[in-house]
Coordinates of C-alpha atoms and ligand atoms in Angstrom, one line a residue:
M1 CA 2.0 -30.7 8.1
Q2 CA 3.5 -28.0 8.1
P3 CA 2.0 -25.0 6.4
T4 CA 3.7 -24.2 3.1
L5 CA 3.6 -21.0 2.5
D6 CA 4.1 -18.7 -1.0
I7 CA 3.0 -15.4 -2.0
P8 CA 3.5 -13.4 -5.0
I9 CA 3.0 -9.9 -4.9
L10 CA 3.0 -7.7 -7.3
D11 CA 3.7 -3.8 -7.0
D12 CA 0.5 -2.8 -9.7
L13 CA -2.3 -2.2 -7.6
D14 CA -4.7 -3.8 -10.6
Q15 CA -2.9 -7.2 -10.1
P16 CA -4.2 -10.2 -7.6
K17 CA -1.7 -10.7 -5.2
Q18 CA -2.8 -14.5 -4.2
V19 CA -2.9 -15.6 -0.5
S20 CA -1.5 -18.9 -0.6
V21 CA -0.9 -20.8 3.1
T22 CA -1.6 -24.1 3.6
V23 CA -3.0 -24.8 6.5
D24 CA -5.2 -28.0 7.6
G25 CA -9.1 -27.3 8.3
K26 CA -12.6 -27.7 8.0
L27 CA -13.0 -25.8 5.2
Q28 CA -10.4 -24.4 2.9
V29 CA -10.3 -20.8 2.0
Y30 CA -8.9 -19.3 -0.9
L31 CA -8.1 -15.6 -0.2
E32 CA -6.9 -13.7 -3.5
T33 CA -6.2 -9.8 -2.9
Y34 CA -6.5 -6.7 -4.7
G35 CA -5.3 -2.9 -3.6
C36 CA -2.4 -1.1 -1.5
Q37 CA -0.5 -2.5 0.9
M38 CA -3.1 -2.1 4.0
N39 CA -5.5 -4.9 1.8
V40 CA -2.4 -7.0 1.5
S41 CA -1.7 -6.7 5.7
D42 CA -5.8 -6.8 6.3
S43 CA -5.6 -10.1 4.5
E44 CA -3.4 -11.3 6.5
I45 CA -5.4 -10.2 9.6
V46 CA -8.4 -12.1 7.5
A47 CA -6.0 -15.3 7.7
A48 CA -5.0 -15.0 10.9
V49 CA -9.4 -14.6 11.7
L50 CA -9.8 -17.9 9.5
R51 CA -7.2 -20.3 10.8
E52 CA -8.2 -19.5 14.7
N53 CA -11.6 -20.3 13.8
G54 CA -10.2 -23.6 12.2
Y55 CA -10.3 -22.8 8.9
G56 CA -8.1 -24.7 6.2
L57 CA -6.0 -21.9 3.8
T58 CA -5.4 -23.3 0.4
H59 CA -3.5 -22.0 -2.7
D60 CA -5.1 -24.1 -5.1
L61 CA -8.6 -22.7 -6.0
D62 CA -10.1 -26.2 -7.4
A63 CA -9.3 -27.4 -3.5
A64 CA -11.5 -24.3 -1.9
D65 CA -14.6 -24.4 -0.2
V66 CA -14.3 -20.6 -0.1
V67 CA -12.8 -18.2 -2.3
L68 CA -12.6 -15.0 -1.0
I69 CA -11.3 -11.4 -3.1
N70 CA -10.4 -8.5 -1.1
T71 CA -10.8 -5.5 -2.9
C72 CA -10.2 -2.2 -3.9
A73 CA -12.1 0.6 -5.3
I74 CA -9.8 3.1 -5.9
R75 CA -10.0 3.7 -9.4
E76 CA -13.0 2.3 -11.9
N77 CA -10.3 0.0 -13.3
A78 CA -9.4 -2.0 -10.3
E79 CA -13.1 -2.3 -10.2
Q80 CA -13.7 -3.9 -13.4
K81 CA -10.8 -6.3 -12.9
V82 CA -12.9 -7.7 -9.6
R83 CA -16.4 -8.0 -11.5
R84 CA -14.5 -9.8 -14.1
R85 CA -12.8 -12.2 -12.1
L86 CA -16.0 -12.2 -9.9
A87 CA -18.1 -13.3 -12.8
E88 CA -15.6 -15.5 -13.7
L89 CA -15.5 -17.3 -10.2
R90 CA -19.0 -17.3 -10.4
S91 CA -19.1 -19.4 -13.3
Q92 CA -16.8 -21.9 -12.1
K93 CA -18.8 -22.7 -9.7
K94 CA -22.1 -23.0 -10.9
K95 CA -20.0 -25.7 -13.9
H96 CA -18.3 -27.6 -11.8
N97 CA -18.9 -26.6 -7.7
P98 CA -22.4 -25.4 -6.7
D99 CA -21.1 -25.6 -2.6
L100 CA -18.9 -23.2 -3.3
K101 CA -18.7 -20.5 -1.1
L102 CA -17.7 -16.7 -3.0
G103 CA -16.4 -14.0 -0.9
V104 CA -16.3 -9.8 -1.6
L105 CA -14.5 -8.2 1.1
G106 CA -12.5 -4.8 1.7
C107 CA -13.1 -1.7 0.0
M108 CA -15.5 -2.6 -3.0
A109 CA -18.1 -4.6 -0.6
E110 CA -18.8 -1.2 1.4
R111 CA -20.4 0.4 -1.7
L112 CA -21.6 -2.4 -3.5
R113 CA -23.2 -4.9 -1.2
E114 CA -26.5 -3.8 -1.8
K115 CA -25.2 -4.1 -6.0
L116 CA -23.6 -7.2 -5.2
L117 CA -26.1 -8.7 -2.9
D118 CA -29.5 -8.0 -4.8
Q119 CA -29.4 -7.0 -8.1
E120 CA -26.2 -9.2 -9.0
K121 CA -26.8 -12.1 -6.6
L122 CA -22.8 -12.3 -7.6
V123 CA -22.2 -13.8 -3.9
D124 CA -22.5 -15.4 -1.3
L125 CA -20.8 -12.7 1.9
V126 CA -19.8 -9.5 1.7
V127 CA -17.3 -7.9 4.0
G128 CA -16.1 -5.0 4.9
P129 CA -12.7 -4.1 6.3
D130 CA -14.1 -3.1 9.4
A131 CA -15.5 -6.8 10.2
Y132 CA -13.1 -9.3 9.8
R133 CA -13.5 -10.7 13.6
D134 CA -17.6 -11.7 12.0
L135 CA -16.0 -14.1 9.3
P136 CA -16.6 -17.4 10.6
N137 CA -20.2 -16.4 11.8
L138 CA -20.9 -14.8 8.8
L139 CA -19.1 -18.0 6.6
S140 CA -21.0 -20.4 9.2
A141 CA -24.4 -18.4 8.6
A142 CA -24.1 -18.3 4.3
T143 CA -22.8 -22.1 4.9
D144 CA -25.6 -23.0 7.6
T145 CA -29.1 -21.5 6.0
G146 CA -27.7 -21.0 2.0
Q147 CA -28.5 -17.3 2.1
A148 CA -26.6 -14.4 1.4
A149 CA -24.8 -12.8 4.4
V150 CA -23.5 -9.1 4.6
N151 CA -21.2 -6.8 7.4
V152 CA -20.1 -3.8 6.0
L153 CA -20.4 -1.5 9.2
L154 CA -17.7 0.6 10.1
S155 CA -16.3 1.2 12.8
R156 CA -14.7 3.7 14.8
E157 CA -12.7 1.6 17.4
E158 CA -11.6 -1.4 15.1
T159 CA -7.6 -1.5 14.6
Y160 CA -7.4 -5.5 15.5
E161 CA -4.6 -4.7 17.4
D162 CA -4.7 -8.3 19.2
I163 CA -4.8 -10.3 16.5
K164 CA -1.6 -11.4 15.2
P165 CA -1.1 -11.1 11.8
V166 CA -0.5 -14.8 9.2
R167 CA 2.2 -14.0 7.6
Y168 CA 2.3 -15.6 4.4
D169 CA 5.2 -13.2 2.5
T170 CA 7.8 -16.0 1.9
N171 CA 10.7 -13.6 1.8
G172 CA 10.8 -13.5 6.0
V173 CA 12.9 -10.6 5.8
S174 CA 10.1 -7.8 5.7
A175 CA 6.7 -7.7 6.9
F176 CA 3.6 -5.3 6.7
V177 CA 2.7 -4.1 10.4
S178 CA -0.6 -1.6 10.1
I179 CA -1.0 1.2 12.4
M180 CA -3.5 2.7 11.7
R181 CA -7.1 2.7 9.7
G182 CA -9.7 4.7 8.0
C183 CA -8.9 8.0 6.8
D184 CA -10.9 11.1 7.6
N185 CA -9.0 13.9 4.7
M186 CA -11.6 13.7 2.1
C187 CA -9.5 14.6 -0.7
S188 CA -11.7 15.5 -3.5
F189 CA -11.2 12.8 -5.8
C190 CA -10.5 10.0 -3.5
V191 CA -13.1 6.7 -2.3
V192 CA -10.7 5.6 0.8
P193 CA -12.9 7.8 3.5
F194 CA -16.1 6.3 2.5
T195 CA -14.7 2.6 2.0
R196 CA -12.6 2.3 4.9
G197 CA -14.3 5.2 7.1
R198 CA -13.0 7.0 10.1
E199 CA -9.3 7.1 11.1
R200 CA -7.9 5.9 14.3
S201 CA -5.1 4.9 15.8
R202 CA -3.6 1.3 16.7
P203 CA -2.5 1.1 20.6
V204 CA 1.5 2.1 20.5
V205 CA 1.9 -0.9 23.5
S206 CA 0.3 -3.7 20.4
I207 CA 2.1 -1.9 17.8
L208 CA 5.4 -2.3 19.2
D209 CA 4.9 -5.9 20.8
E210 CA 4.1 -7.1 17.4
C211 CA 7.5 -5.4 15.7
K212 CA 9.3 -7.2 18.5
S213 CA 7.9 -10.1 18.0
L214 CA 9.1 -9.9 14.0
V215 CA 12.5 -9.0 15.0
E216 CA 12.1 -12.3 17.4
S217 CA 11.3 -14.8 14.2
G218 CA 14.2 -13.3 12.1
F219 CA 12.5 -9.8 10.2
K220 CA 14.4 -7.3 9.6
E221 CA 12.2 -4.7 8.3
V222 CA 8.8 -3.7 9.1
T223 CA 6.9 -1.1 6.7
V224 CA 4.2 0.9 9.2
L225 CA 1.0 1.4 7.0
G226 CA -1.7 3.4 7.3
Q227 CA -3.9 6.0 5.0
N228 CA -1.6 8.7 6.1
V229 CA 0.6 7.2 7.8
N230 CA 2.0 10.5 9.7
S231 CA -1.1 11.3 11.7
Y232 CA -1.2 8.6 14.0
R233 CA -1.5 9.7 17.1
D234 CA -2.1 7.5 20.6
E235 CA -3.8 9.7 23.5
K236 CA -4.9 6.7 25.4
E237 CA -4.4 5.5 28.7
G238 CA -1.7 8.1 29.2
A239 CA 0.5 7.9 26.6
N240 CA 0.7 11.0 23.8
V241 CA 2.7 9.6 21.7
D242 CA 2.7 11.0 17.6
F243 CA 4.2 9.5 14.6
A244 CA 7.9 10.9 14.8
E245 CA 7.7 9.3 19.0
L246 CA 6.4 5.7 17.5
L247 CA 8.9 5.3 14.9
Y248 CA 11.6 6.6 17.1
R249 CA 10.7 3.7 19.7
I250 CA 10.5 1.6 17.3
S251 CA 13.7 2.2 16.0
L252 CA 15.0 1.4 19.6
I253 CA 14.1 -1.9 19.1
S254 CA 16.7 -3.5 17.2
P255 CA 19.4 -1.6 15.1
D256 CA 19.1 -4.6 12.7
L257 CA 15.5 -3.8 12.6
R258 CA 15.2 -1.3 9.2
I259 CA 12.2 0.9 9.2
R260 CA 9.6 2.2 6.3
Y261 CA 6.3 3.9 6.3
S262 CA 3.5 4.4 3.9
T263 CA 2.0 6.9 3.1
S264 CA 2.5 10.0 4.8
H265 CA 0.2 13.5 4.1
P266 CA 2.6 16.6 3.3
K267 CA 0.4 18.3 6.1
D268 CA 2.0 15.6 9.2
C269 CA 5.7 15.9 8.1
S270 CA 6.9 17.3 10.9
D271 CA 10.2 18.5 11.1
A272 CA 10.4 16.1 14.6
L273 CA 9.4 13.1 12.0
L274 CA 12.4 14.6 9.8
H275 CA 14.7 14.3 12.7
V276 CA 13.8 11.1 13.7
H277 CA 15.2 10.1 10.0
A278 CA 18.5 11.9 10.7
E279 CA 19.5 10.5 14.0
R280 CA 18.4 6.6 13.7
D281 CA 20.4 5.0 11.2
N282 CA 17.6 2.3 11.3
V283 CA 15.1 4.2 9.9
C284 CA 15.1 4.7 5.9
N285 CA 16.1 8.1 4.4
Y286 CA 13.4 7.3 2.1
I287 CA 9.7 8.9 2.5
H288 CA 7.0 8.2 0.2
L289 CA 4.9 11.6 -0.5
P290 CA 2.3 11.6 -2.0
V291 CA 2.0 15.5 -4.2
Q292 CA -1.3 14.0 -6.3
H293 CA -0.8 17.8 -8.4
G294 CA 2.1 20.4 -9.2
N295 CA -0.6 23.6 -9.2
T296 CA -1.7 25.3 -6.4
D297 CA -5.7 25.9 -7.4
M298 CA -5.4 22.4 -8.4
L299 CA -4.4 21.2 -5.3
H300 CA -7.4 23.4 -3.6
R301 CA -10.2 21.9 -5.8
M302 CA -8.6 18.1 -4.3
K303 CA -8.6 19.5 -0.7
R304 CA -5.3 18.7 -0.1
T305 CA -4.5 21.6 2.5
Y306 CA -0.9 22.3 0.8
S307 CA 0.0 24.3 -2.2
R308 CA 3.1 23.9 -4.4
E309 CA 5.1 26.4 -2.1
H310 CA 4.3 24.7 0.8
Y311 CA 5.4 21.2 -0.4
L312 CA 8.5 22.2 -2.5
D313 CA 9.7 23.9 0.8
L314 CA 9.5 21.0 2.9
V315 CA 11.5 18.4 0.5
E316 CA 13.6 22.0 0.8
R317 CA 13.4 21.4 4.7
A318 CA 13.6 17.4 4.3
R319 CA 16.9 17.3 2.3
K320 CA 18.3 19.5 4.7
I321 CA 17.2 17.7 7.6
V322 CA 17.8 14.5 6.4
P323 CA 21.1 14.4 3.8
G324 CA 20.6 12.1 0.7
V325 CA 17.1 11.0 1.5
S326 CA 15.0 9.6 -1.1
F327 CA 10.9 10.9 -2.3
S328 CA 8.6 8.9 -3.9
T329 CA 5.7 10.4 -4.9
D330 CA 1.8 9.6 -6.9
I331 CA 0.8 12.0 -9.2
I332 CA -3.1 12.2 -10.7
A333 CA -3.2 13.8 -14.3
G334 CA -6.2 15.1 -15.9
F335 CA -8.4 15.9 -12.7
C336 CA -11.7 18.3 -13.2
D337 CA -11.4 21.8 -15.4
E338 CA -7.3 20.8 -15.5
T339 CA -5.9 23.2 -17.5
E340 CA -2.8 22.8 -20.1
E341 CA -0.7 25.0 -17.7
E342 CA -2.2 23.4 -14.5
H343 CA -0.8 20.1 -16.0
Q344 CA 2.4 22.4 -16.9
D345 CA 2.5 23.1 -13.5
T346 CA 3.3 19.2 -12.5
L347 CA 5.7 18.5 -14.6
S348 CA 7.6 21.5 -13.6
L349 CA 7.3 20.3 -9.7
M350 CA 8.6 17.7 -10.6
E351 CA 11.5 19.0 -12.6
L352 CA 12.5 20.9 -9.6
V353 CA 11.7 18.3 -7.1
R354 CA 13.4 15.7 -9.0
Y355 CA 11.2 12.1 -7.1
D356 CA 13.6 8.8 -7.5
H357 CA 10.4 7.1 -7.9
A358 CA 6.3 7.9 -8.9
Y359 CA 3.3 6.2 -9.2
M360 CA 0.9 7.6 -11.9
F361 CA -2.7 7.9 -12.7
M362 CA -5.0 8.7 -14.9
Y363 CA -8.0 10.5 -12.8
S364 CA -11.0 8.5 -12.5
E365 CA -14.6 9.9 -10.8
R366 CA -15.5 7.9 -8.1
P367 CA -19.5 7.8 -6.0
D368 CA -20.1 9.4 -3.4
T369 CA -16.9 11.4 -3.5
Y370 CA -16.4 15.5 -3.2
A371 CA -15.3 15.5 -6.8
A372 CA -18.4 13.1 -7.9
R373 CA -21.0 15.5 -6.5
K374 CA -19.4 19.1 -6.6
F375 CA -17.6 19.0 -10.5
V376 CA -17.7 17.4 -14.0
D377 CA -15.4 14.9 -15.0
N378 CA -14.6 17.3 -18.1
V379 CA -10.9 16.4 -19.4
P380 CA -11.4 14.0 -22.6
E381 CA -10.2 10.7 -22.1
D382 CA -7.2 11.5 -24.5
L383 CA -6.1 14.3 -22.8
K384 CA -6.0 12.4 -19.9
K385 CA -3.6 9.5 -21.5
R386 CA -1.3 12.3 -23.2
R387 CA -1.0 13.6 -20.2
L388 CA -0.1 11.4 -17.9
N389 CA 2.3 10.1 -20.6
D390 CA 4.3 13.0 -20.7
I391 CA 4.7 12.6 -16.8
I392 CA 5.9 8.9 -16.8
Q393 CA 8.2 10.3 -19.3
L394 CA 9.6 12.9 -18.3
Q395 CA 10.1 10.7 -14.6
S396 CA 11.2 7.9 -16.1
G397 CA 14.0 10.1 -17.1
I398 CA 14.1 11.7 -13.9
S399 CA 14.5 7.9 -13.0
L400 CA 17.0 7.2 -14.7
E401 CA 19.7 9.6 -14.0
K402 CA 19.0 9.7 -10.7
N403 CA 19.7 6.1 -10.3
Q404 CA 22.7 7.1 -12.8
A405 CA 24.2 9.5 -10.6
E406 CA 24.6 6.2 -8.1
I407 CA 27.0 4.5 -10.1
G408 CA 29.9 4.7 -8.3
K409 CA 28.2 5.1 -5.0
E410 CA 28.6 2.7 -2.0
H411 CA 25.1 1.4 -0.3
I412 CA 23.9 -1.2 2.0
V413 CA 21.0 -4.0 0.6
L414 CA 19.2 -5.6 2.9
V415 CA 19.0 -9.0 1.1
E416 CA 15.0 -10.0 0.5
G417 CA 16.1 -12.8 -2.4
T418 CA 16.9 -14.0 -5.3
S419 CA 16.7 -12.0 -8.2
R420 CA 13.9 -13.0 -10.6
R421 CA 16.6 -12.5 -13.6
S422 CA 19.0 -14.7 -12.3
E423 CA 19.7 -17.4 -9.3
D424 CA 23.1 -16.9 -9.3
Q425 CA 21.8 -12.9 -8.4
L426 CA 20.5 -11.5 -4.8
S427 CA 17.9 -8.6 -4.9
G428 CA 17.0 -6.3 -2.0
R429 CA 16.6 -2.6 -2.0
T430 CA 19.5 0.1 -0.1
D431 CA 18.3 2.1 2.6
T432 CA 16.7 5.0 0.0
N433 CA 14.5 2.6 -1.4
K434 CA 16.3 1.4 -4.6
M435 CA 15.5 -2.0 -6.0
T436 CA 19.4 -3.8 -6.5
V437 CA 21.0 -6.9 -7.7
F438 CA 24.1 -8.1 -7.4
N439 CA 26.2 -11.7 -7.4
R440 CA 25.0 -13.5 -4.7
V441 CA 28.5 -14.6 -4.2
D442 CA 27.9 -16.5 -0.4
F443 CA 25.7 -14.1 0.8
S444 CA 22.0 -14.8 2.3
K445 CA 18.6 -13.5 2.2
G446 CA 18.2 -11.3 5.0
D447 CA 21.9 -10.3 5.6
Y448 CA 22.6 -6.2 5.2
V449 CA 25.6 -6.2 2.9
K450 CA 27.7 -3.1 1.6
V451 CA 27.9 -2.7 -2.4
R452 CA 29.1 -1.0 -5.1
V453 CA 27.3 0.7 -8.2
T454 CA 28.7 -0.3 -11.0
D455 CA 25.4 0.0 -13.7
C456 CA 21.6 1.0 -13.4
T457 CA 18.1 1.0 -15.7
S458 CA 15.5 3.4 -14.7
A459 CA 14.2 1.0 -11.9
T460 CA 17.2 -1.1 -10.9
L461 CA 20.8 -0.4 -9.8
I462 CA 23.1 -2.9 -10.6
A463 CA 26.1 -3.3 -8.0
E464 CA 29.2 -5.8 -6.9
P465 CA 29.0 -6.7 -3.6
I466 CA 31.8 -5.1 -1.0
G467 CA 30.7 -7.5 2.7
L468 CA 28.9 -8.0 4.9
V469 CA 27.7 -5.1 7.0
Ligands
SAH1 N1 -3.4 7.3 1.3 C1 -3.1 7.7 0.7 C2 -3.5 7.2 -0.9 C3 -4.4 6.8 -0.8 S1 -4.7 5.4 -2.5 C4 -2.5 8.9 0.0 O1 -3.0 10.0 0.6 O2 -1.3 9.3 -0.3 C5 -3.3 5.9 -3.6 C6 -3.4 7.0 -4.7 O3 -3.7 6.3 -6.2 C7 -3.4 8.1 -4.8 O4 -2.4 8.8 -4.1 C8 -3.8 9.0 -5.4 O5 -2.6 9.1 -6.2 C9 -4.3 8.0 -6.4 N2 -6.1 8.1 -6.8 C10 -6.8 8.2 -5.7 N3 -7.9 8.5 -6.1 C11 -8.0 8.6 -7.2 C12 -8.6 9.1 -8.4 N4 -10.1 8.9 -7.7 N5 -8.3 8.5 -9.4 C13 -7.0 8.2 -10.0 N6 -6.2 8.1 -9.0 C14 -6.4 7.9 -7.8
SF4_2 FE1 -7.3 9.1 0.4 FE2 -6.4 11.6 1.0 FE3 -6.6 9.7 3.1 FE4 -4.7 9.8 0.9 S1 -5.1 11.1 2.3 S2 -6.8 7.9 1.5 S3 -5.9 10.3 -0.9 S4 -8.6 10.5 1.2
F3S3 FE1 -7.9 0.7 -2.8 FE2 -9.0 0.5 -0.9 FE3 -6.2 0.8 -0.9 S1 -9.8 1.1 -2.1 S2 -5.9 1.2 -2.7 S3 -7.9 -1.2 -1.5 S4 -6.8 1.4 0.5

């Protein structure tokens, strides 16, 4: 039987993304993914490890012998959502299928292993992000013994470089490629260094090989991933490849392959990297550059290692070197001790940069972080909400104005598929990462189509097609 592939991917970190690959096997595994793109990419590795070991993958929960939830711990509500889901699954298990094995993977595994296993007895399997090679052993152990199986060891070396991810992404046009794991930055609010361990880079050769094989399979776009992707460095076996050099080398693989990346840290956004954007047509003119806050004292409390002025200089430099580059960002409202003046600095920075898009969050205290140990989460909830709302309102106005300024301009869109609204329309993104819809005519998925923008909303450009590129 041919595998059937189907994966609804939602932008919201708190929403599940289902891995729905149907592959025959001794036991059927149902995999559900929460969190960021790294987790989606990790689930592709998990799917590969399982398939390699004879497990089947199913999108039908009722047909599953094993249910694995790849979890996120970035904010309290992300964790709560997973806990509710686990409780739901556990009650189903009790009622309908006592032999069902229930497992927690990913970022919640690390911290919650004892709680999950001992106090709440919620699950049969707990596997951290560096232990996916061990999944088949752990699954057998849990099945054979009826005891919970755990491996949450974090590694300094694991990059899964030799594992060929199972791409259950249906569009066949764009793919994620993980190039590094972990994070050493220890931003004071962030749990990721604790859930994913130390930063390590994957060998350049294996990254280039994966990108080449994606091109051979017809993919047209890669998004290379890491928590601090632009601190990538491969110094092993005589290599001396930094992120700018890596992107340059990927860009040489095929002029038809577009390259994006996420997430970059302002401290590592070098001029060399900006010049790669400028010189290589297939390295997209788009940078996701999380600022987190607009006030220098606050950035210091957040341990972000740059000031407001440094960040603004960087944006200006990038706009000089890469004309037309677009920016998106992440912003946190209501971090510890945030004053009204500091909050206003975030708004004024947004006015200065004029991001095309932003991901905006209310601060949520995470255990073990520097902020949890040293600061007090003292901005009241309603004030956090109001400030977040100020930020969202401002950004949606800016996004709309920026999109309106595109009306009449031409862009090249890589078609990703049929538009969600209408079968007669296609959707894809511009080089600058703006979602665009236009009439299908006779274009197809994977085509590069030149379009002229005719209208917009704050989230989407509406365009008329001009022709194939
Ligand atoms: N590695 C990336 C982002 C990781 S998490 C980076 O450094 O930019 C994605 C976003 O979640 C962060 O950029 C931050 O804006 C937000 N975030 C992280 N911890 C948070 C917390 N404790 N409360 C609210 N938002 C948080
Ligand atoms: Fe978290 Fe900071 Fe690392 Fe991003 S760079 S994952 S925000 S510690
Ligand atoms: Fe969440 Fe882990 Fe990603 S905490 S945001 S899934 S790195």
